[in-house]
Amino acid sequence: MEPTELARQYGTPLYVYDLDRARAARRDLFGWLPEGFEVFYAFKANPHVDLVRALRDGEGPACRAEISSTGELAAALEAGYPGSDILYTGPGKTPEELSEAIGAGVRTFSAESLSDLEHIGGAALEHDTVADCLLRINSATASATTSIRMTGAPTQFGIDSETVAGLAQQLRSVPGTRIAGLHLFSQSNAADEEALIGELTHTIKVAAAIQEDLGVPLRLLDIGGGFSVPYAQHGERHRYPKLRTELEASLDLHFPQWREGAPRLAVESGRYLSGDSGTLVARVSNVKISRGKKFVILDAGINTFGGMSGLGRLLPVSVQVEAGEETEKASLVGPLCTPGDVLGRGIDLPPLEDGDLVRIPNAGAYGPTSSLLMFLGRPAPTEVAVSGGKVVSVSRIEHVRTYRSVEGDDA
């Protein structure tokens, strides 16, 4: 069913997730990689249960889950991911969430620091078990330029690579843990295939050096991601026809036993797997002119699509324009009482009137759950999952405040 047809049935703002496209992205990503690679899906991109289930079920290799909260843990478990298929990451894991994750069967964690490793070990000991930990490394060097850099600077993410040798003994001897491997994630949304290959092969080289510093053979090496898809603009997912050959050559050089599984290899991806599955449909609420500039006001703003827009990472979106249709320059804005509620400033739009529907493509990643969802208390958008042209589910996130009694309160 067409997204606009669904919008007429279920109202707007409306997200439509085509699960077949998510499955195609999974198939393509595994196809670009050397045989035997594992793929972790980053739930932060979109934790919708039907979408993450589609990335696990069906033909071909299944994605594993990369999560960083108990909310994402609940979504993974509901979608059928066993604890053994989950990697728990994040720099600020609390004792309560670590205990909940281990109680749910999660045994693999990314440790961002020595103290984080100690916290993981403490929770594991409380459950009379041992946690396998990937040490996240903040490499001192990088290869490619990218839109979002995650390494090479002071950061809450990862252990500084130049300190690993001095910390090795302490890292190896934290009770309740064993070092299973390394986790390196240096970039997001690489500009092109050359940039992606440059960064990932550099990561493999760094990982080999860190293995020497640690004095522990790696069983699992997660080299991160950077796989790209347009974000809220027209276009196709990037293709990576050279990636397999280049990664194989780098691994042969630095980890000559990798083809025998020493170590197992993994990448992670969020936007590439979910991005082009989603379309956001919004309705024009008002059109106005202010000092010669046109503003098209939608019922969807930064509370609906991407709080990242407030950081300037979203502009400009693009909307569907039919072949031969006239366009005009206008700003596409949302309904919120803030001047920051802008989805596109001075972009090409077809002539629009009150009540018209607009479609924003490639909106499957970093949508509702990365938005200012509760700002001004507006209802969350409806989310519809479709597969094979049929509706699989219709859902909406509800804002609910829960109360608990306070001792001595006679209200």
Tab-separated table of N, CA and C in Angstrom, residues 155-214:
chain	number	residue	atom	x	y	z
A	155	THR	N	37.070	11.795	24.758
A	155	THR	CA	35.668	11.410	24.618
A	155	THR	C	35.287	10.434	25.713
A	156	GLN	N	33.991	10.341	25.981
A	156	GLN	CA	33.495	9.352	26.929
A	156	GLN	C	33.496	7.946	26.355
A	157	PHE	N	33.775	7.838	25.059
A	157	PHE	CA	33.696	6.540	24.401
A	157	PHE	C	35.069	5.883	24.292
A	158	GLY	N	35.218	4.742	24.897
A	158	GLY	CA	36.385	3.913	24.667
A	158	GLY	C	37.603	4.225	25.517
A	159	ILE	N	38.525	3.257	25.534
A	159	ILE	CA	39.799	3.360	26.236
A	159	ILE	C	40.822	3.928	25.258
A	160	ASP	N	41.495	4.999	25.644
A	160	ASP	CA	42.495	5.595	24.759
A	160	ASP	C	43.530	4.547	24.363
A	161	SER	N	43.747	4.396	23.064
A	161	SER	CA	44.595	3.304	22.565
A	161	SER	C	46.000	3.346	23.142
A	162	GLU	N	46.528	4.553	23.359
A	162	GLU	CA	47.909	4.661	23.834
A	162	GLU	C	48.063	4.258	25.293
A	163	THR	N	46.959	4.040	26.015
A	163	THR	CA	47.034	3.651	27.424
A	163	THR	C	46.851	2.152	27.639
A	164	VAL	N	46.509	1.416	26.583
A	164	VAL	CA	46.150	0.008	26.757
A	164	VAL	C	47.313	-0.815	27.308
A	165	ALA	N	48.515	-0.620	26.775
A	165	ALA	CA	49.660	-1.416	27.229
A	165	ALA	C	49.877	-1.259	28.737
A	166	GLY	N	49.773	-0.041	29.247
A	166	GLY	CA	49.963	0.202	30.664
A	166	GLY	C	48.847	-0.340	31.533
A	167	LEU	N	47.654	-0.490	30.954
A	167	LEU	CA	46.505	-0.982	31.704
A	167	LEU	C	46.274	-2.485	31.529
A	168	ALA	N	47.052	-3.109	30.670
A	168	ALA	CA	46.761	-4.480	30.239
A	168	ALA	C	46.577	-5.445	31.403
A	169	GLN	N	47.491	-5.410	32.371
A	169	GLN	CA	47.394	-6.338	33.500
A	169	GLN	C	46.099	-6.138	34.274
A	170	GLN	N	45.730	-4.878	34.520
A	170	GLN	CA	44.491	-4.601	35.242
A	170	GLN	C	43.271	-5.030	34.438
A	171	LEU	N	43.298	-4.763	33.137
A	171	LEU	CA	42.165	-5.129	32.292
A	171	LEU	C	41.975	-6.638	32.231
A	172	ARG	N	43.069	-7.374	32.274
A	172	ARG	CA	42.982	-8.834	32.159
A	172	ARG	C	42.516	-9.492	33.457
A	173	SER	N	42.560	-8.774	34.562
A	173	SER	CA	42.349	-9.432	35.859
A	173	SER	C	41.138	-8.921	36.621
A	174	VAL	N	40.158	-8.318	35.941
A	174	VAL	CA	38.952	-7.835	36.620
A	174	VAL	C	38.042	-9.024	36.924
A	175	PRO	N	37.743	-9.289	38.190
A	175	PRO	CA	36.880	-10.426	38.531
A	175	PRO	C	35.518	-10.331	37.855
A	176	GLY	N	35.020	-11.468	37.424
A	176	GLY	CA	33.708	-11.526	36.786
A	176	GLY	C	33.724	-11.232	35.304
A	177	THR	N	34.905	-10.945	34.742
A	177	THR	CA	35.001	-10.646	33.315
A	177	THR	C	36.133	-11.438	32.681
A	178	ARG	N	36.006	-11.610	31.399
A	178	ARG	CA	37.131	-12.072	30.595
A	178	ARG	C	37.136	-11.257	29.310
A	179	ILE	N	38.311	-10.883	28.848
A	179	ILE	CA	38.427	-10.099	27.626
A	179	ILE	C	38.181	-11.017	26.444
A	180	ALA	N	37.095	-10.729	25.730
A	180	ALA	CA	36.729	-11.553	24.582
A	180	ALA	C	37.233	-10.963	23.274
A	181	GLY	N	37.491	-9.645	23.267
A	181	GLY	CA	37.909	-9.032	22.011
A	181	GLY	C	37.898	-7.526	22.111
A	182	LEU	N	37.764	-6.897	20.956
A	182	LEU	CA	37.818	-5.445	20.858
A	182	LEU	C	36.608	-4.917	20.110
A	183	HIS	N	36.264	-3.679	20.438
A	183	HIS	CA	35.160	-2.965	19.790
A	183	HIS	C	35.698	-1.603	19.381
A	184	LEU	N	35.735	-1.358	18.090
A	184	LEU	CA	36.177	-0.060	17.582
A	184	LEU	C	35.087	0.494	16.681
A	185	PHE	N	34.683	1.721	16.976
A	185	PHE	CA	33.679	2.384	16.133
A	185	PHE	C	34.127	3.818	15.954
A	186	SER	N	34.600	4.135	14.765
A	186	SER	CA	35.271	5.418	14.573
A	186	SER	C	34.472	6.433	13.777
A	187	GLN	N	33.393	5.997	13.097
A	187	GLN	CA	32.714	6.935	12.214
A	187	GLN	C	31.271	6.531	11.995
A	188	SER	N	30.505	7.478	11.516
A	188	SER	CA	29.137	7.227	11.120
A	188	SER	C	28.905	7.856	9.761
A	189	ASN	N	28.213	7.113	8.881
A	189	ASN	CA	27.794	7.675	7.594
A	189	ASN	C	28.985	8.128	6.753
A	190	ALA	N	29.862	7.191	6.412
A	190	ALA	CA	31.039	7.496	5.594
A	190	ALA	C	30.628	8.131	4.274
A	191	ALA	N	31.474	9.031	3.783
A	191	ALA	CA	31.134	9.804	2.589
A	191	ALA	C	30.988	8.927	1.349
A	192	ASP	N	31.835	7.907	1.217
A	192	ASP	CA	31.815	7.049	0.035
A	192	ASP	C	32.530	5.747	0.354
A	193	GLU	N	32.606	4.855	-0.643
A	193	GLU	CA	33.231	3.548	-0.396
A	193	GLU	C	34.703	3.680	-0.040
A	194	GLU	N	35.402	4.581	-0.691
A	194	GLU	CA	36.816	4.758	-0.403
A	194	GLU	C	37.035	5.168	1.055
A	195	ALA	N	36.213	6.087	1.543
A	195	ALA	CA	36.330	6.530	2.929
A	195	ALA	C	36.026	5.388	3.893
A	196	LEU	N	35.002	4.608	3.585
A	196	LEU	CA	34.640	3.490	4.447
A	196	LEU	C	35.761	2.458	4.494
A	197	ILE	N	36.269	2.088	3.345
A	197	ILE	CA	37.342	1.096	3.293
A	197	ILE	C	38.578	1.607	4.030
A	198	GLY	N	38.923	2.859	3.818
A	198	GLY	CA	40.088	3.421	4.477
A	198	GLY	C	39.969	3.343	5.990
A	199	GLU	N	38.791	3.668	6.506
A	199	GLU	CA	38.599	3.658	7.953
A	199	GLU	C	38.590	2.240	8.510
A	200	LEU	N	37.891	1.320	7.848
A	200	LEU	CA	37.789	-0.039	8.371
A	200	LEU	C	39.118	-0.777	8.299
A	201	THR	N	39.887	-0.582	7.234
A	201	THR	CA	41.191	-1.244	7.158
A	201	THR	C	42.161	-0.640	8.168
A	202	HIS	N	42.049	0.647	8.405
A	202	HIS	CA	42.857	1.276	9.453
A	202	HIS	C	42.486	0.691	10.820
A	203	THR	N	41.206	0.478	11.050
A	203	THR	CA	40.738	-0.098	12.302
A	203	THR	C	41.321	-1.490	12.515
A	204	ILE	N	41.372	-2.283	11.472
A	204	ILE	CA	41.943	-3.635	11.582
A	204	ILE	C	43.418	-3.565	11.982
A	205	LYS	N	44.138	-2.643	11.396
A	205	LYS	CA	45.559	-2.460	11.741
A	205	LYS	C	45.711	-2.062	13.203
A	206	VAL	N	44.889	-1.123	13.668
A	206	VAL	CA	44.939	-0.696	15.064
A	206	VAL	C	44.607	-1.863	15.985
A	207	ALA	N	43.609	-2.663	15.630
A	207	ALA	CA	43.199	-3.789	16.462
A	207	ALA	C	44.333	-4.803	16.623
A	208	ALA	N	45.078	-5.041	15.554
A	208	ALA	CA	46.207	-5.974	15.643
A	208	ALA	C	47.246	-5.467	16.631
A	209	ALA	N	47.520	-4.167	16.614
A	209	ALA	CA	48.481	-3.589	17.554
A	209	ALA	C	47.965	-3.667	18.984
A	210	ILE	N	46.682	-3.423	19.185
A	210	ILE	CA	46.101	-3.495	20.524
A	210	ILE	C	46.153	-4.921	21.057
A	211	GLN	N	45.942	-5.902	20.192
A	211	GLN	CA	46.040	-7.303	20.612
A	211	GLN	C	47.424	-7.597	21.185
A	212	GLU	N	48.455	-7.057	20.563
A	212	GLU	CA	49.809	-7.229	21.076
A	212	GLU	C	49.958	-6.556	22.438
A	213	ASP	N	49.413	-5.358	22.572
A	213	ASP	CA	49.513	-4.639	23.841
A	213	ASP	C	48.799	-5.378	24.972
A	214	LEU	N	47.681	-5.997	24.652
A	214	LEU	CA	46.906	-6.685	25.671
A	214	LEU	C	47.515	-8.010	26.084
